[in-house]
PDB file of C-alpha atoms in Angstrom:
ATOM      1  CA  UNK A 168     -10.547  34.951   6.215  1.00  0.00           C
ATOM      2  CA  UNK A 169     -13.929  32.512   4.973  1.00  0.00           C
ATOM      3  CA  UNK A 170     -11.785  30.527   2.503  1.00  0.00           C
ATOM      4  CA  UNK A 171      -9.515  29.368   4.977  1.00  0.00           C
ATOM      5  CA  UNK A 172     -10.879  25.186   5.757  1.00  0.00           C
ATOM      6  CA  UNK A 173     -12.746  25.032   8.430  1.00  0.00           C
ATOM      7  CA  UNK A 174     -10.908  23.429  11.572  1.00  0.00           C
ATOM      8  CA  UNK A 175     -12.653  20.127  11.025  1.00  0.00           C
ATOM      9  CA  UNK A 176     -11.389  19.815   7.491  1.00  0.00           C
ATOM     10  CA  UNK A 177      -7.532  20.981   9.015  1.00  0.00           C
ATOM     11  CA  UNK A 178      -8.000  18.295  10.927  1.00  0.00           C
ATOM     12  CA  UNK A 179      -8.789  15.482   8.601  1.00  0.00           C
ATOM     13  CA  UNK A 180      -5.477  16.882   6.618  1.00  0.00           C
ATOM     14  CA  UNK A 181      -3.459  14.895   8.316  1.00  0.00           C
ATOM     15  CA  UNK A 182      -3.233  11.631   9.859  1.00  0.00           C
ATOM     16  CA  UNK A 183      -0.780  10.049  12.484  1.00  0.00           C
ATOM     17  CA  UNK A 184      -0.364   6.541  12.803  1.00  0.00           C
ATOM     18  CA  UNK A 185       1.337   4.833  15.632  1.00  0.00           C
ATOM     19  CA  UNK A 186       3.621   2.051  14.511  1.00  0.00           C
ATOM     20  CA  UNK A 187       4.479   0.692  18.090  1.00  0.00           C
ATOM     21  CA  UNK A 188       1.495  -1.696  18.109  1.00  0.00           C
ATOM     22  CA  UNK A 189       2.015  -3.207  14.856  1.00  0.00           C
ATOM     23  CA  UNK A 190       3.842  -6.567  15.620  1.00  0.00           C
ATOM     24  CA  UNK A 191       6.172  -8.081  12.450  1.00  0.00           C
ATOM     25  CA  UNK A 192       3.861  -9.513   9.864  1.00  0.00           C
ATOM     26  CA  UNK A 193       0.719  -7.275  11.032  1.00  0.00           C
ATOM     27  CA  UNK A 194      -1.237  -4.880   9.467  1.00  0.00           C
ATOM     28  CA  UNK A 195      -3.378  -1.603  10.664  1.00  0.00           C
ATOM     29  CA  UNK A 196      -6.048   0.304   9.125  1.00  0.00           C
ATOM     30  CA  UNK A 197      -6.261   4.039   9.758  1.00  0.00           C
ATOM     31  CA  UNK A 198      -8.937   6.188   8.320  1.00  0.00           C
ATOM     32  CA  UNK A 199      -7.322   9.204   6.335  1.00  0.00           C
ATOM     33  CA  UNK A 200      -9.931  11.897   4.770  1.00  0.00           C
ATOM     34  CA  UNK A 201     -12.447   9.122   4.528  1.00  0.00           C
ATOM     35  CA  UNK A 202      -9.839   6.337   3.089  1.00  0.00           C
ATOM     36  CA  UNK A 203      -8.563   3.369   4.376  1.00  0.00           C
ATOM     37  CA  UNK A 204      -4.552   3.483   4.761  1.00  0.00           C
ATOM     38  CA  UNK A 205      -2.734   0.052   5.241  1.00  0.00           C
ATOM     39  CA  UNK A 206       0.291   0.335   7.348  1.00  0.00           C
ATOM     40  CA  UNK A 207       2.328  -3.327   7.093  1.00  0.00           C
ATOM     41  CA  UNK A 208       5.550  -3.828   9.029  1.00  0.00           C
ATOM     42  CA  UNK A 209       6.761  -6.481   6.518  1.00  0.00           C
ATOM     43  CA  UNK A 210       9.236  -9.137   7.871  1.00  0.00           C
ATOM     44  CA  UNK A 211      12.621  -9.945   6.315  1.00  0.00           C
ATOM     45  CA  UNK A 212      10.521 -13.065   4.455  1.00  0.00           C
ATOM     46  CA  UNK A 213       8.147 -11.225   3.526  1.00  0.00           C
ATOM     47  CA  UNK A 214      10.295  -8.902   1.684  1.00  0.00           C
ATOM     48  CA  UNK A 215      11.746 -11.329  -0.332  1.00  0.00           C
ATOM     49  CA  UNK A 216       8.367 -12.583  -2.031  1.00  0.00           C
ATOM     50  CA  UNK A 217       8.626  -9.073  -3.878  1.00  0.00           C
ATOM     51  CA  UNK A 218      11.770 -10.137  -5.572  1.00  0.00           C
ATOM     52  CA  UNK A 219      10.477 -13.406  -6.387  1.00  0.00           C
ATOM     53  CA  UNK A 220       7.257 -11.950  -7.954  1.00  0.00           C
ATOM     54  CA  UNK A 221       9.515  -9.944 -10.194  1.00  0.00           C
ATOM     55  CA  UNK A 222      11.574 -12.985 -11.158  1.00  0.00           C
ATOM     56  CA  UNK A 223       8.525 -15.072 -11.495  1.00  0.00           C
ATOM     57  CA  UNK A 224       7.332 -12.152 -14.007  1.00  0.00           C
ATOM     58  CA  UNK A 225       3.653 -12.025 -12.503  1.00  0.00           C
ATOM     59  CA  UNK A 226       3.743  -8.349 -12.121  1.00  0.00           C
ATOM     60  CA  UNK A 227       1.763  -6.063 -14.601  1.00  0.00           C
ATOM     61  CA  UNK A 228       3.676  -3.109 -13.380  1.00  0.00           C
ATOM     62  CA  UNK A 229       7.105  -4.377 -11.512  1.00  0.00           C
ATOM     63  CA  UNK A 230       9.073  -1.416 -12.074  1.00  0.00           C
ATOM     64  CA  UNK A 231       5.618   1.149 -10.700  1.00  0.00           C
ATOM     65  CA  UNK A 232       6.284   3.294 -13.949  1.00  0.00           C
ATOM     66  CA  UNK A 233       2.353   3.953 -13.637  1.00  0.00           C
ATOM     67  CA  UNK A 234       2.512   6.892 -10.986  1.00  0.00           C
ATOM     68  CA  UNK A 235       0.254   5.345  -8.291  1.00  0.00           C
ATOM     69  CA  UNK A 236       3.084   6.172  -5.942  1.00  0.00           C
ATOM     70  CA  UNK A 237       5.196   9.469  -5.063  1.00  0.00           C
ATOM     71  CA  UNK A 238       9.017   9.348  -6.219  1.00  0.00           C
ATOM     72  CA  UNK A 239      10.155   8.410  -3.270  1.00  0.00           C
ATOM     73  CA  UNK A 240       8.368   5.199  -3.328  1.00  0.00           C
ATOM     74  CA  UNK A 241       9.301   4.133  -6.648  1.00  0.00           C
ATOM     75  CA  UNK A 242      11.179   1.266  -5.853  1.00  0.00           C
ATOM     76  CA  UNK A 243       9.944  -2.725  -5.368  1.00  0.00           C
ATOM     77  CA  UNK A 244       8.957  -2.063  -1.577  1.00  0.00           C
ATOM     78  CA  UNK A 245       6.860   1.157  -2.928  1.00  0.00           C
ATOM     79  CA  UNK A 246       7.642   2.758   0.150  1.00  0.00           C
ATOM     80  CA  UNK A 247      10.820   4.839   2.457  1.00  0.00           C
ATOM     81  CA  UNK A 248      11.510   2.039   4.188  1.00  0.00           C
ATOM     82  CA  UNK A 249      11.342  -1.501   3.004  1.00  0.00           C
ATOM     83  CA  UNK A 250       9.606  -2.966   6.192  1.00  0.00           C
ATOM     84  CA  UNK A 251       7.135  -0.235   6.469  1.00  0.00           C
ATOM     85  CA  UNK A 252       4.566  -0.536   3.793  1.00  0.00           C
ATOM     86  CA  UNK A 253       1.944   2.607   3.994  1.00  0.00           C
ATOM     87  CA  UNK A 254      -1.144   2.929   0.643  1.00  0.00           C
ATOM     88  CA  UNK A 255      -4.570   3.154   0.549  1.00  0.00           C
ATOM     89  CA  UNK A 256      -6.549   0.175   0.663  1.00  0.00           C
ATOM     90  CA  UNK A 257      -8.507   0.344  -2.106  1.00  0.00           C
ATOM     91  CA  UNK A 258      -8.666  -1.472  -5.216  1.00  0.00           C
ATOM     92  CA  UNK A 259      -8.120   0.603  -8.211  1.00  0.00           C
ATOM     93  CA  UNK A 260     -10.758  -1.535 -10.335  1.00  0.00           C
ATOM     94  CA  UNK A 261     -14.112  -0.726  -8.816  1.00  0.00           C
ATOM     95  CA  UNK A 262     -13.261   0.972  -5.589  1.00  0.00           C
ATOM     96  CA  UNK A 263     -13.774  -2.356  -3.378  1.00  0.00           C
ATOM     97  CA  UNK A 264     -11.380  -3.248  -0.353  1.00  0.00           C
ATOM     98  CA  UNK A 265      -8.884  -5.895  -0.799  1.00  0.00           C
ATOM     99  CA  UNK A 266      -7.908  -8.527   1.793  1.00  0.00           C
ATOM    100  CA  UNK A 267      -4.515  -8.177   3.511  1.00  0.00           C
ATOM    101  CA  UNK A 268      -3.566 -11.910   3.152  1.00  0.00           C
ATOM    102  CA  UNK A 269       0.340 -12.304   4.007  1.00  0.00           C
ATOM    103  CA  UNK A 270       0.230 -16.029   3.906  1.00  0.00           C
ATOM    104  CA  UNK A 271       1.893 -18.245   1.308  1.00  0.00           C
ATOM    105  CA  UNK A 272      -0.877 -20.577  -0.465  1.00  0.00           C
ATOM    106  CA  UNK A 273      -3.337 -18.527   1.232  1.00  0.00           C
ATOM    107  CA  UNK A 274      -5.612 -17.717  -1.993  1.00  0.00           C
ATOM    108  CA  UNK A 275      -4.122 -19.688  -4.737  1.00  0.00           C
ATOM    109  CA  UNK A 276      -1.353 -22.279  -4.698  1.00  0.00           C
ATOM    110  CA  UNK A 277       0.685 -20.057  -6.227  1.00  0.00           C
ATOM    111  CA  UNK A 278       0.352 -17.016  -3.916  1.00  0.00           C
ATOM    112  CA  UNK A 279       3.102 -15.338  -2.298  1.00  0.00           C
ATOM    113  CA  UNK A 280       1.184 -13.482   0.113  1.00  0.00           C
ATOM    114  CA  UNK A 281      -0.482  -9.808  -0.362  1.00  0.00           C
ATOM    115  CA  UNK A 282      -3.853  -8.329  -1.454  1.00  0.00           C
ATOM    116  CA  UNK A 283      -6.449  -9.957  -2.383  1.00  0.00           C
ATOM    117  CA  UNK A 284     -10.062  -8.513  -3.453  1.00  0.00           C
ATOM    118  CA  UNK A 285     -12.541 -11.241  -3.502  1.00  0.00           C
ATOM    119  CA  UNK A 286     -15.015  -9.120  -5.240  1.00  0.00           C
ATOM    120  CA  UNK A 287     -14.081  -9.494  -8.680  1.00  0.00           C
ATOM    121  CA  UNK A 288     -10.385 -10.858  -8.157  1.00  0.00           C
ATOM    122  CA  UNK A 289      -8.089  -8.433  -8.015  1.00  0.00           C
ATOM    123  CA  UNK A 290      -4.849  -9.597  -6.302  1.00  0.00           C
ATOM    124  CA  UNK A 291      -1.790  -7.781  -5.463  1.00  0.00           C
ATOM    125  CA  UNK A 292       1.802  -8.288  -4.153  1.00  0.00           C
ATOM    126  CA  UNK A 293       2.608  -7.238  -0.350  1.00  0.00           C
ATOM    127  CA  UNK A 294       3.807  -4.053  -2.172  1.00  0.00           C
ATOM    128  CA  UNK A 295       0.331  -3.450  -3.598  1.00  0.00           C
ATOM    129  CA  UNK A 296       1.926  -4.084  -6.679  1.00  0.00           C
ATOM    130  CA  UNK A 297      -0.917  -5.807  -9.273  1.00  0.00           C
ATOM    131  CA  UNK A 298      -0.801  -9.101 -10.299  1.00  0.00           C
ATOM    132  CA  UNK A 299      -0.890  -9.638 -14.101  1.00  0.00           C
ATOM    133  CA  UNK A 300      -4.786 -11.605 -14.544  1.00  0.00           C
ATOM    134  CA  UNK A 301      -6.145  -9.228 -12.433  1.00  0.00           C
ATOM    135  CA  UNK A 302      -9.369  -6.814 -13.361  1.00  0.00           C
ATOM    136  CA  UNK A 303      -7.414  -4.113 -11.557  1.00  0.00           C
ATOM    137  CA  UNK A 304      -5.629  -1.773 -13.915  1.00  0.00           C
ATOM    138  CA  UNK A 305      -2.979  -0.146 -11.395  1.00  0.00           C
ATOM    139  CA  UNK A 306      -0.926  -0.997  -8.265  1.00  0.00           C
ATOM    140  CA  UNK A 307      -3.065  -0.004  -5.355  1.00  0.00           C
ATOM    141  CA  UNK A 308      -2.488   4.110  -4.796  1.00  0.00           C
ATOM    142  CA  UNK A 309       0.518   5.179  -2.205  1.00  0.00           C
ATOM    143  CA  UNK A 310      -0.242   8.463  -0.315  1.00  0.00           C
ATOM    144  CA  UNK A 311       2.792  11.115   0.189  1.00  0.00           C
ATOM    145  CA  UNK A 312       3.621  10.568   3.858  1.00  0.00           C
ATOM    146  CA  UNK A 313       6.466  10.886   6.126  1.00  0.00           C
ATOM    147  CA  UNK A 314       8.408   8.599   8.709  1.00  0.00           C
ATOM    148  CA  UNK A 315       9.790   8.615  11.359  1.00  0.00           C
ATOM    149  CA  UNK A 316      11.182   4.344  12.677  1.00  0.00           C
ATOM    150  CA  UNK A 317      12.740   5.943  15.826  1.00  0.00           C
ATOM    151  CA  UNK A 318       9.318   8.148  17.244  1.00  0.00           C
ATOM    152  CA  UNK A 319       7.711   4.897  15.874  1.00  0.00           C
ATOM    153  CA  UNK A 320       5.049   7.030  13.679  1.00  0.00           C
ATOM    154  CA  UNK A 321       3.948   7.633  10.143  1.00  0.00           C
ATOM    155  CA  UNK A 322       2.289  11.008   9.076  1.00  0.00           C
ATOM    156  CA  UNK A 323      -0.024  10.836   5.810  1.00  0.00           C
ATOM    157  CA  UNK A 324       0.250  14.312   4.496  1.00  0.00           C
ATOM    158  CA  UNK A 325      -1.879  14.081   1.127  1.00  0.00           C
ATOM    159  CA  UNK A 326      -2.640  12.203  -1.984  1.00  0.00           C
ATOM    160  CA  UNK A 327      -0.269  11.623  -4.582  1.00  0.00           C
ATOM    161  CA  UNK A 328      -2.094  14.160  -7.327  1.00  0.00           C
ATOM    162  CA  UNK A 329      -0.952  11.503 -10.131  1.00  0.00           C
ATOM    163  CA  UNK A 330      -2.551   8.923  -8.632  1.00  0.00           C
ATOM    164  CA  UNK A 331      -5.876   7.160  -9.528  1.00  0.00           C
ATOM    165  CA  UNK A 332      -8.184   5.329  -7.051  1.00  0.00           C
ATOM    166  CA  UNK A 333     -10.795   3.392  -9.554  1.00  0.00           C
TER     167      UNK A 333
END
């Protein structure tokens, strides 16, 4: 019994996030195990930029071959449900917190929207796939989670064991 986690540790084991207040195109950041978890409600226009990034060949790991996400998120959306992105909002270059910049051309003229880490210049698309030329070596990490769109909840359950934060 003395080896069981404390009540405080057990409470941090999972985090439930309410999707209800997240409007299309918006993000929400929640804290889970002292890590920022981002949830983005992607619009059809935002999802279209994922194909555009692949077609332009600007991604380091477009097929998510480096295991930065659970197997059920190894797709261009890096999510269980295309319009809902859930990820750890930590740049894996030096553990900075990237900014959410969804608008085209808001970071550079060629920018399709995504996450930008102004500290050292790492850039990611709207699925948090790292863009070529960024100092970050990998796509941002995706935790293990369950989503219930009907109930409008996401439950973050644990860190995917093969993912690298930084």
